[in-house]
mmCIF file of C-alpha atoms in Angstrom:
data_model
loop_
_atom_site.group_PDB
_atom_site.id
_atom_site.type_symbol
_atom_site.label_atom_id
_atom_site.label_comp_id
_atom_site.label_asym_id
_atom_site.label_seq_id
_atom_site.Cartn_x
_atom_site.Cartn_y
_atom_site.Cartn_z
ATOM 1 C CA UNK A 1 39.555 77.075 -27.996
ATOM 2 C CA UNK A 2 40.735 75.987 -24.166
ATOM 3 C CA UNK A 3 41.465 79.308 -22.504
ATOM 4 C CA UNK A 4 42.022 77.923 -18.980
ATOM 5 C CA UNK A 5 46.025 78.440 -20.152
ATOM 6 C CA UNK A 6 44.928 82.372 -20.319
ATOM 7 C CA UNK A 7 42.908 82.723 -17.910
ATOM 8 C CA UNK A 8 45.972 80.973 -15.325
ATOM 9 C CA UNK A 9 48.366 83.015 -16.937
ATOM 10 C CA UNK A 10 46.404 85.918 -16.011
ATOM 11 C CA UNK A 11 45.585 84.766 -12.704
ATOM 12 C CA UNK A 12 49.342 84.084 -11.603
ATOM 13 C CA UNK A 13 51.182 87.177 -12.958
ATOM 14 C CA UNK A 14 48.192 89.461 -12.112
ATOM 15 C CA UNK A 15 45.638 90.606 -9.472
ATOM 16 C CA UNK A 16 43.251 91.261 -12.561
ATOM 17 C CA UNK A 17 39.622 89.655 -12.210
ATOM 18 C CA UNK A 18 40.527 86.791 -14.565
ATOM 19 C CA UNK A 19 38.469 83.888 -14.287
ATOM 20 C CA UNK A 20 39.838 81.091 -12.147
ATOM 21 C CA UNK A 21 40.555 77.581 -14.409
ATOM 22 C CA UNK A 22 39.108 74.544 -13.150
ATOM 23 C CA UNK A 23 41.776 71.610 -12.897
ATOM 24 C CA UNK A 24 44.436 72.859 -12.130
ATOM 25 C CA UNK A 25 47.632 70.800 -12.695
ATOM 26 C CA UNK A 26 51.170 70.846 -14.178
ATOM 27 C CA UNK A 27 50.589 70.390 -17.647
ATOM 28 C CA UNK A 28 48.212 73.889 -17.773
ATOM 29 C CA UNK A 29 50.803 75.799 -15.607
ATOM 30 C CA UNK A 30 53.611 75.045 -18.700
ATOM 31 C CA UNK A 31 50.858 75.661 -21.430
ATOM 32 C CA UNK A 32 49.975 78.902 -19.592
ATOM 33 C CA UNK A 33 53.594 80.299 -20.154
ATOM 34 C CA UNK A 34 52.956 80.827 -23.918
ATOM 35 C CA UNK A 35 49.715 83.486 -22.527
ATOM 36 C CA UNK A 36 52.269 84.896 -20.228
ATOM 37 C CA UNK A 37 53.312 88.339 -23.005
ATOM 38 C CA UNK A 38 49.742 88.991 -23.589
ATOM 39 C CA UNK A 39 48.890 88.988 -19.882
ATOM 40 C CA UNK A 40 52.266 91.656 -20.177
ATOM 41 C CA UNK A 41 50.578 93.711 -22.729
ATOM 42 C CA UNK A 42 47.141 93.681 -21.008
ATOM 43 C CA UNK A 43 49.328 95.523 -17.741
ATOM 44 C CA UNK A 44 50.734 97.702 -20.514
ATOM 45 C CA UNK A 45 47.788 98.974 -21.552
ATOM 46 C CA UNK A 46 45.957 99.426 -18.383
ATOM 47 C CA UNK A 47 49.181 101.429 -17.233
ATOM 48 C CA UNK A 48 49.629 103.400 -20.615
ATOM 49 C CA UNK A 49 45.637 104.521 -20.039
ATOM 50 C CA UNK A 50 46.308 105.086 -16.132
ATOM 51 C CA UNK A 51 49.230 107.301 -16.943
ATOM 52 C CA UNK A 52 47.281 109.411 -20.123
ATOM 53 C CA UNK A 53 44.288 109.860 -17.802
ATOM 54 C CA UNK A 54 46.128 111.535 -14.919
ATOM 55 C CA UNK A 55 48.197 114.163 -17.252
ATOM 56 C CA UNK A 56 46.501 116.949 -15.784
ATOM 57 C CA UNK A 57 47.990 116.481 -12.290
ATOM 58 C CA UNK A 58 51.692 117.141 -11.582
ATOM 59 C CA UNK A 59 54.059 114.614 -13.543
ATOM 60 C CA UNK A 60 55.342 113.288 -9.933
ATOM 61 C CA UNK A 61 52.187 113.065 -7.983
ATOM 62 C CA UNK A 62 50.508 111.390 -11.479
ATOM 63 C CA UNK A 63 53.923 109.080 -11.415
ATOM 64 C CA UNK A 64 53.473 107.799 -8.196
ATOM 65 C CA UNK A 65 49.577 107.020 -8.850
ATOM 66 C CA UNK A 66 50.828 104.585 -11.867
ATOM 67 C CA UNK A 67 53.252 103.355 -10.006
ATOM 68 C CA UNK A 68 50.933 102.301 -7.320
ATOM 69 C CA UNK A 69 48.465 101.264 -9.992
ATOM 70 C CA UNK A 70 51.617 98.739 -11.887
ATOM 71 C CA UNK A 71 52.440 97.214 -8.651
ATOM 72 C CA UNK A 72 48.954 96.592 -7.110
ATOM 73 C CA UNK A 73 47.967 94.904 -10.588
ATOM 74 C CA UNK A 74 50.732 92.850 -10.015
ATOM 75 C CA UNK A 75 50.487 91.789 -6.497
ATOM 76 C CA UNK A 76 54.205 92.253 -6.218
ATOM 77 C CA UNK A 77 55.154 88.916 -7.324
ATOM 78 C CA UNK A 78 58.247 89.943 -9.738
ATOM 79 C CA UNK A 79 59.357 92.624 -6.695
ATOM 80 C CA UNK A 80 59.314 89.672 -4.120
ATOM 81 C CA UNK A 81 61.506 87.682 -6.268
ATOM 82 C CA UNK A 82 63.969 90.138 -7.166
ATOM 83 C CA UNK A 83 64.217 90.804 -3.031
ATOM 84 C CA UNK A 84 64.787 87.413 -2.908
ATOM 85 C CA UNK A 85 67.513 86.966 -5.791
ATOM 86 C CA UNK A 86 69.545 90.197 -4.236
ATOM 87 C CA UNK A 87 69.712 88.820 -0.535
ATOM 88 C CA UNK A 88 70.827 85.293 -2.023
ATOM 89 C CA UNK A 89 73.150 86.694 -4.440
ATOM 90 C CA UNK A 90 74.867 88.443 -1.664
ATOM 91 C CA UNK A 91 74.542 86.463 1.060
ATOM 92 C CA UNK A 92 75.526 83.241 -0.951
ATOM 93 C CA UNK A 93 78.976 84.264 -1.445
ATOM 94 C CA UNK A 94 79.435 82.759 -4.327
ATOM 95 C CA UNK A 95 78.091 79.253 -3.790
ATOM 96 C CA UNK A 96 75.337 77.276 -5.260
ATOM 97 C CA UNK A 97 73.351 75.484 -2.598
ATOM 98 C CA UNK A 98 73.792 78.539 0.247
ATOM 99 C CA UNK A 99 72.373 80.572 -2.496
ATOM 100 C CA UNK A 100 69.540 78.502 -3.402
ATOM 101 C CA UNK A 101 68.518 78.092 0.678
ATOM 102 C CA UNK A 102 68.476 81.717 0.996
ATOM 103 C CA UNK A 103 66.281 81.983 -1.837
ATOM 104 C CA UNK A 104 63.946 79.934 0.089
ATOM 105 C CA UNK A 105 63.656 82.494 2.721
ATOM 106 C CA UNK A 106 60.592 84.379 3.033
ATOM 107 C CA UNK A 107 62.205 87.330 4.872
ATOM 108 C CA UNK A 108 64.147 90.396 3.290
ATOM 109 C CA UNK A 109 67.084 91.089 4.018
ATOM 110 C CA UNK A 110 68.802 94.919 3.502
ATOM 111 C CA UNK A 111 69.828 94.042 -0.235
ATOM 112 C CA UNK A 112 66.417 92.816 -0.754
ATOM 113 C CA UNK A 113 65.002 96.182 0.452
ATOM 114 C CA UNK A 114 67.655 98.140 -1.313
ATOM 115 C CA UNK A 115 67.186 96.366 -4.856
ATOM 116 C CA UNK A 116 63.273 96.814 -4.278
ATOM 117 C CA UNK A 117 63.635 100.537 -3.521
ATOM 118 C CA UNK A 118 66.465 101.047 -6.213
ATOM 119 C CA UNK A 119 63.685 99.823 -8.438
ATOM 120 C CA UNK A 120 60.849 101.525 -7.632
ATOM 121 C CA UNK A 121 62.958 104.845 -7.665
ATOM 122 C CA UNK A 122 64.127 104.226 -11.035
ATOM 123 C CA UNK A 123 60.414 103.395 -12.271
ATOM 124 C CA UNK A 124 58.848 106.606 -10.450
ATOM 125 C CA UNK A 125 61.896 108.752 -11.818
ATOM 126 C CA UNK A 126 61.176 107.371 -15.923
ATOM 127 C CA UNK A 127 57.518 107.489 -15.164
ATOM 128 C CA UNK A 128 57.538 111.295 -14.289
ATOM 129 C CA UNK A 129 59.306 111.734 -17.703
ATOM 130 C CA UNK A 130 57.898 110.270 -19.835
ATOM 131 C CA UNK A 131 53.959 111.423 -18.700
ATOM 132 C CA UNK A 132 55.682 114.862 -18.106
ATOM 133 C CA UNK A 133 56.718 114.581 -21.682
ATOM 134 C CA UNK A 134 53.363 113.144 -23.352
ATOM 135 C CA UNK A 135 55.556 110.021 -24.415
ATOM 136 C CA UNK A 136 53.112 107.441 -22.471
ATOM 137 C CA UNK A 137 52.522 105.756 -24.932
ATOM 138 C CA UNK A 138 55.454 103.668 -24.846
ATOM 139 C CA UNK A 139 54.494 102.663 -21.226
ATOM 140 C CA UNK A 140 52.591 99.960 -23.490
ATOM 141 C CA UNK A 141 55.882 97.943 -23.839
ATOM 142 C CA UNK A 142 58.069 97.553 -20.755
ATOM 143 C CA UNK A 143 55.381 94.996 -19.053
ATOM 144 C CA UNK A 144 54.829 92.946 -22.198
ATOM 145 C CA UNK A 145 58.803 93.023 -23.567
ATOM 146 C CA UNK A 146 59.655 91.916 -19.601
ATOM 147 C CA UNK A 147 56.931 89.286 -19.969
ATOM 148 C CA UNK A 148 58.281 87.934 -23.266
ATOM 149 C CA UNK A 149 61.205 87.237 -21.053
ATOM 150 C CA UNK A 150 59.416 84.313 -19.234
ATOM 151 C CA UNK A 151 59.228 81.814 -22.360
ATOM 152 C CA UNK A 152 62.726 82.512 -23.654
ATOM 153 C CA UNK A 153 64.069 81.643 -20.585
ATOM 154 C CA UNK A 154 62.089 78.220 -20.046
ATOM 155 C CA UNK A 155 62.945 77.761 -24.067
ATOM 156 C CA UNK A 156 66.718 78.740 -23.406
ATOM 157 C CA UNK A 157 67.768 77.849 -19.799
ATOM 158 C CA UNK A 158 68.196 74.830 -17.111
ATOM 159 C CA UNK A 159 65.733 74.786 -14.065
ATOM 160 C CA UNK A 160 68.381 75.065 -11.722
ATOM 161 C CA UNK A 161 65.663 72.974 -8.808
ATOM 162 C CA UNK A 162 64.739 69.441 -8.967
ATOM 163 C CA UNK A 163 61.030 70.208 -8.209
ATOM 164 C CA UNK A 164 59.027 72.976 -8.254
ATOM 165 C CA UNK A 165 56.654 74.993 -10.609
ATOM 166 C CA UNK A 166 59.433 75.866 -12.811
ATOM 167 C CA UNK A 167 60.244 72.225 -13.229
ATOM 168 C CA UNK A 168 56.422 71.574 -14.650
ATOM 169 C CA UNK A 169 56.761 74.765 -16.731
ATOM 170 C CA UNK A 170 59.728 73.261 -18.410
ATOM 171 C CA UNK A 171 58.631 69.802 -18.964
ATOM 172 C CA UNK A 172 55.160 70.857 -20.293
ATOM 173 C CA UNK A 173 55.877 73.783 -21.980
ATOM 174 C CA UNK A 174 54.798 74.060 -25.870
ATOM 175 C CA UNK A 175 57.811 75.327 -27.629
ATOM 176 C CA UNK A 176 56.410 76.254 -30.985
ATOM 177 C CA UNK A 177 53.716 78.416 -29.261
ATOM 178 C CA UNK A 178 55.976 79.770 -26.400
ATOM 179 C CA UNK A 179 58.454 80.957 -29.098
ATOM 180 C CA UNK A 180 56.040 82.274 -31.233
ATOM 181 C CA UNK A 181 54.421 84.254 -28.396
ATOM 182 C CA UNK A 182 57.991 85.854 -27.456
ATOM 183 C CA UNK A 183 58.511 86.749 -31.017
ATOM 184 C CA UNK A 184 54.778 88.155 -31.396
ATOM 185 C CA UNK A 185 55.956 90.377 -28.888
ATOM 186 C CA UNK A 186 59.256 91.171 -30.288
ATOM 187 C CA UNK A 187 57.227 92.081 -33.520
ATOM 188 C CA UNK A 188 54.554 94.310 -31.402
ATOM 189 C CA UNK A 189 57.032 96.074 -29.692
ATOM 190 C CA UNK A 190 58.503 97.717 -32.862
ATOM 191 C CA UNK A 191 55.031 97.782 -34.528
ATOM 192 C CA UNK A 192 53.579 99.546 -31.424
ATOM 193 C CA UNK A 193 56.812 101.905 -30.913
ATOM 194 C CA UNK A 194 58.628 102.199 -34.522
ATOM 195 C CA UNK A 195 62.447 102.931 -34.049
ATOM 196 C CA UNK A 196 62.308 103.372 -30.621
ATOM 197 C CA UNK A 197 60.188 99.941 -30.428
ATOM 198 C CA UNK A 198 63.204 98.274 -32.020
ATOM 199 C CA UNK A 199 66.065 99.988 -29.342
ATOM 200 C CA UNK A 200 64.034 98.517 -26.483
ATOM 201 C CA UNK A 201 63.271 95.124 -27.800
ATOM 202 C CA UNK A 202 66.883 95.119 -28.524
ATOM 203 C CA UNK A 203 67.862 96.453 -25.034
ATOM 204 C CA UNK A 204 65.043 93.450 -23.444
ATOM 205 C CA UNK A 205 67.375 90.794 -25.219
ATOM 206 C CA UNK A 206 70.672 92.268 -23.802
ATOM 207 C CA UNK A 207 69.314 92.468 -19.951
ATOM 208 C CA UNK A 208 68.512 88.929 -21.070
ATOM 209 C CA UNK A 209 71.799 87.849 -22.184
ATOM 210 C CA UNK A 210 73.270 89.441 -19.488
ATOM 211 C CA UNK A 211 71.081 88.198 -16.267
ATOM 212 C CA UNK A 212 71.241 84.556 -18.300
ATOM 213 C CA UNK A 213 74.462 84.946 -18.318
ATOM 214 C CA UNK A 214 74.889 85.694 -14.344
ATOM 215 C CA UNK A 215 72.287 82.975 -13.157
ATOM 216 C CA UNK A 216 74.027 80.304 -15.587
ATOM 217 C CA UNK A 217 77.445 81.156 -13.503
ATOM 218 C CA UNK A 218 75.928 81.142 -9.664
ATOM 219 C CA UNK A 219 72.945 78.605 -10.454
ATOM 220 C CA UNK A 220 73.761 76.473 -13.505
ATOM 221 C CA UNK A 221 70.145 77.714 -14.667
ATOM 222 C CA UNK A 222 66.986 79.953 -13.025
ATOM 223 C CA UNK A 223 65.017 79.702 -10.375
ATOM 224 C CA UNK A 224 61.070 81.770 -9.638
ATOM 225 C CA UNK A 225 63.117 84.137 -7.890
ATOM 226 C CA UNK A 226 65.666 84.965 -10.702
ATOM 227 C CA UNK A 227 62.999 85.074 -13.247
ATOM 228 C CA UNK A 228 61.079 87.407 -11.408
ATOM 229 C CA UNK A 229 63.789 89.807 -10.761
ATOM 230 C CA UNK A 230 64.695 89.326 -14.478
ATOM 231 C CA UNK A 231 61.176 91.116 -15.198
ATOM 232 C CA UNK A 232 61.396 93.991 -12.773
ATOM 233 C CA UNK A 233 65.096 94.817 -13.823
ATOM 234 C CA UNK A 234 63.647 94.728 -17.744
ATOM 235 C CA UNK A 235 61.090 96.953 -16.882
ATOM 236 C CA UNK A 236 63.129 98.476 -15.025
ATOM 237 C CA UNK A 237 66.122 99.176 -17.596
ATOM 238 C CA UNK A 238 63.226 99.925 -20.334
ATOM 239 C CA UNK A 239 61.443 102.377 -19.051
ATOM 240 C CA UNK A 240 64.924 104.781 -18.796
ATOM 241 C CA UNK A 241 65.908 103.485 -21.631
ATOM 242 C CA UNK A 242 62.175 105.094 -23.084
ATOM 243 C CA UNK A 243 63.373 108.521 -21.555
ATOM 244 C CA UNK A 244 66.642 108.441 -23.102
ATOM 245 C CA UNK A 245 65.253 107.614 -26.458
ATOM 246 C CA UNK A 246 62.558 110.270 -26.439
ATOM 247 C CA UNK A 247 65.090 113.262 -25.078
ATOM 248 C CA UNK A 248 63.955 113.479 -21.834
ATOM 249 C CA UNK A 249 66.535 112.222 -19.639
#
């Protein structure tokens, strides 16, 4: 079995010490993305054991630990990209192309920094519940139901660029295996959390149709940037949605 798709996937979305695939090229990048909810539910474990092994301390201090912990393992990638997607989406006003060249620009602008700290609030806030509340365990699914997102939006939505690495995702992406990985994780998610499984799998597909909806009308399809703000704001939406469902809001 060729895991070089794996160990990419695991590579690009993660800081984790996955071993680095020789040969590089387009085709592996798009036969990575099928990899790319299992690389989710590898983060979803290491923060569901982070946040069990610091329930002794105070549910805020042990928040902001896992919170460090989830965005180190990371690297930031899906927070840079959701900086990037705010400042274009306001600065574009409304057009295509000056919202694509502000994409392009490294710096962050004060909606950038506002949607990143917006975020992080929101994660620190549901993280301090639910560890406060000994529901952790569902911290298993809001980084592999945000991953799942990934696929389904190369299987369901225009690159809106000519070139770039979503453009080789999309034209060497396996289809059969990239939808069977998103609905492995569908599946997992109400295997792993029963009812309350099901209400967040159900709430992942409706911050999809939504955000799919909003990139189709500005971009005519998705960029990096949009996709990786369309992760954080699914984890983001899930893990409050996790409080409410437990009764700990």
């Amino acid at each position: 079995m060729d895991l070089r798709p794996l160990w990419l996937a695991g590579r690009f979305l993660t800081r984790l010490p996955f071993p680095p695939p020789p040969e590089i090229g387009p085709a592996l990048f798009g036969r990575a993305v099928p990899w790319y909810p299992l690389i989710g539910l590898v983060l979803g474990v290491l923060v569901t054991l982070a946040a069990t092994g610091l329930r002794a301390l105070e549910p805020g201090a042990g928040a902001a630990l896992v919170l460090i912990l989830w965005v180190w393992s990371t690297g930031a990638l899906h927070l840079d990209g959701l900086a990037d997607s705010a400042d274009a989406w306001v600065g574009g006003l409304a057009s295509r192309e000056r919202t694509l060249e502000i994409m392009k620009d490294p710096r962050s602008g004060p909606a950038g920094v506002t949607a990143i700290v917006l975020v992080l609030i929101g994660k620190w806030a549901a993280l301090q519940a639910l560890i406060g509340s000994g529901s952790g365990w569902l911290l298993a699914l809001p980084p592999l139901l945000a991953r799942a997102q990934l696929p389904l939006l190369l299987l369901t939505t225009p690159y809106a660029r000519v070139v770039g690495m979503g453009s080789d995702q999309v034209a060497h992406l396996p289809r059969r295996a990239a939808w069977a990985a998103t609905a492995a994780a569908w599946l997992g998610g109400v295997l792993i959390g029963g009812w309350a499984g099901l209400c967040l799998v159900l709430t992942a597909l409706l911050v999809f149709w939504l955000g799919r909806r909003v990139v189709l009308k500005r971009l005519g399809g998705f960029t990096g940037d949009t996709a990786g703000a369309m992760v954080e704001i699914t984890e983001t939406a899930l893990l409050l949605a996790a409080v409410i469902l437990t009764g700990r809001a």
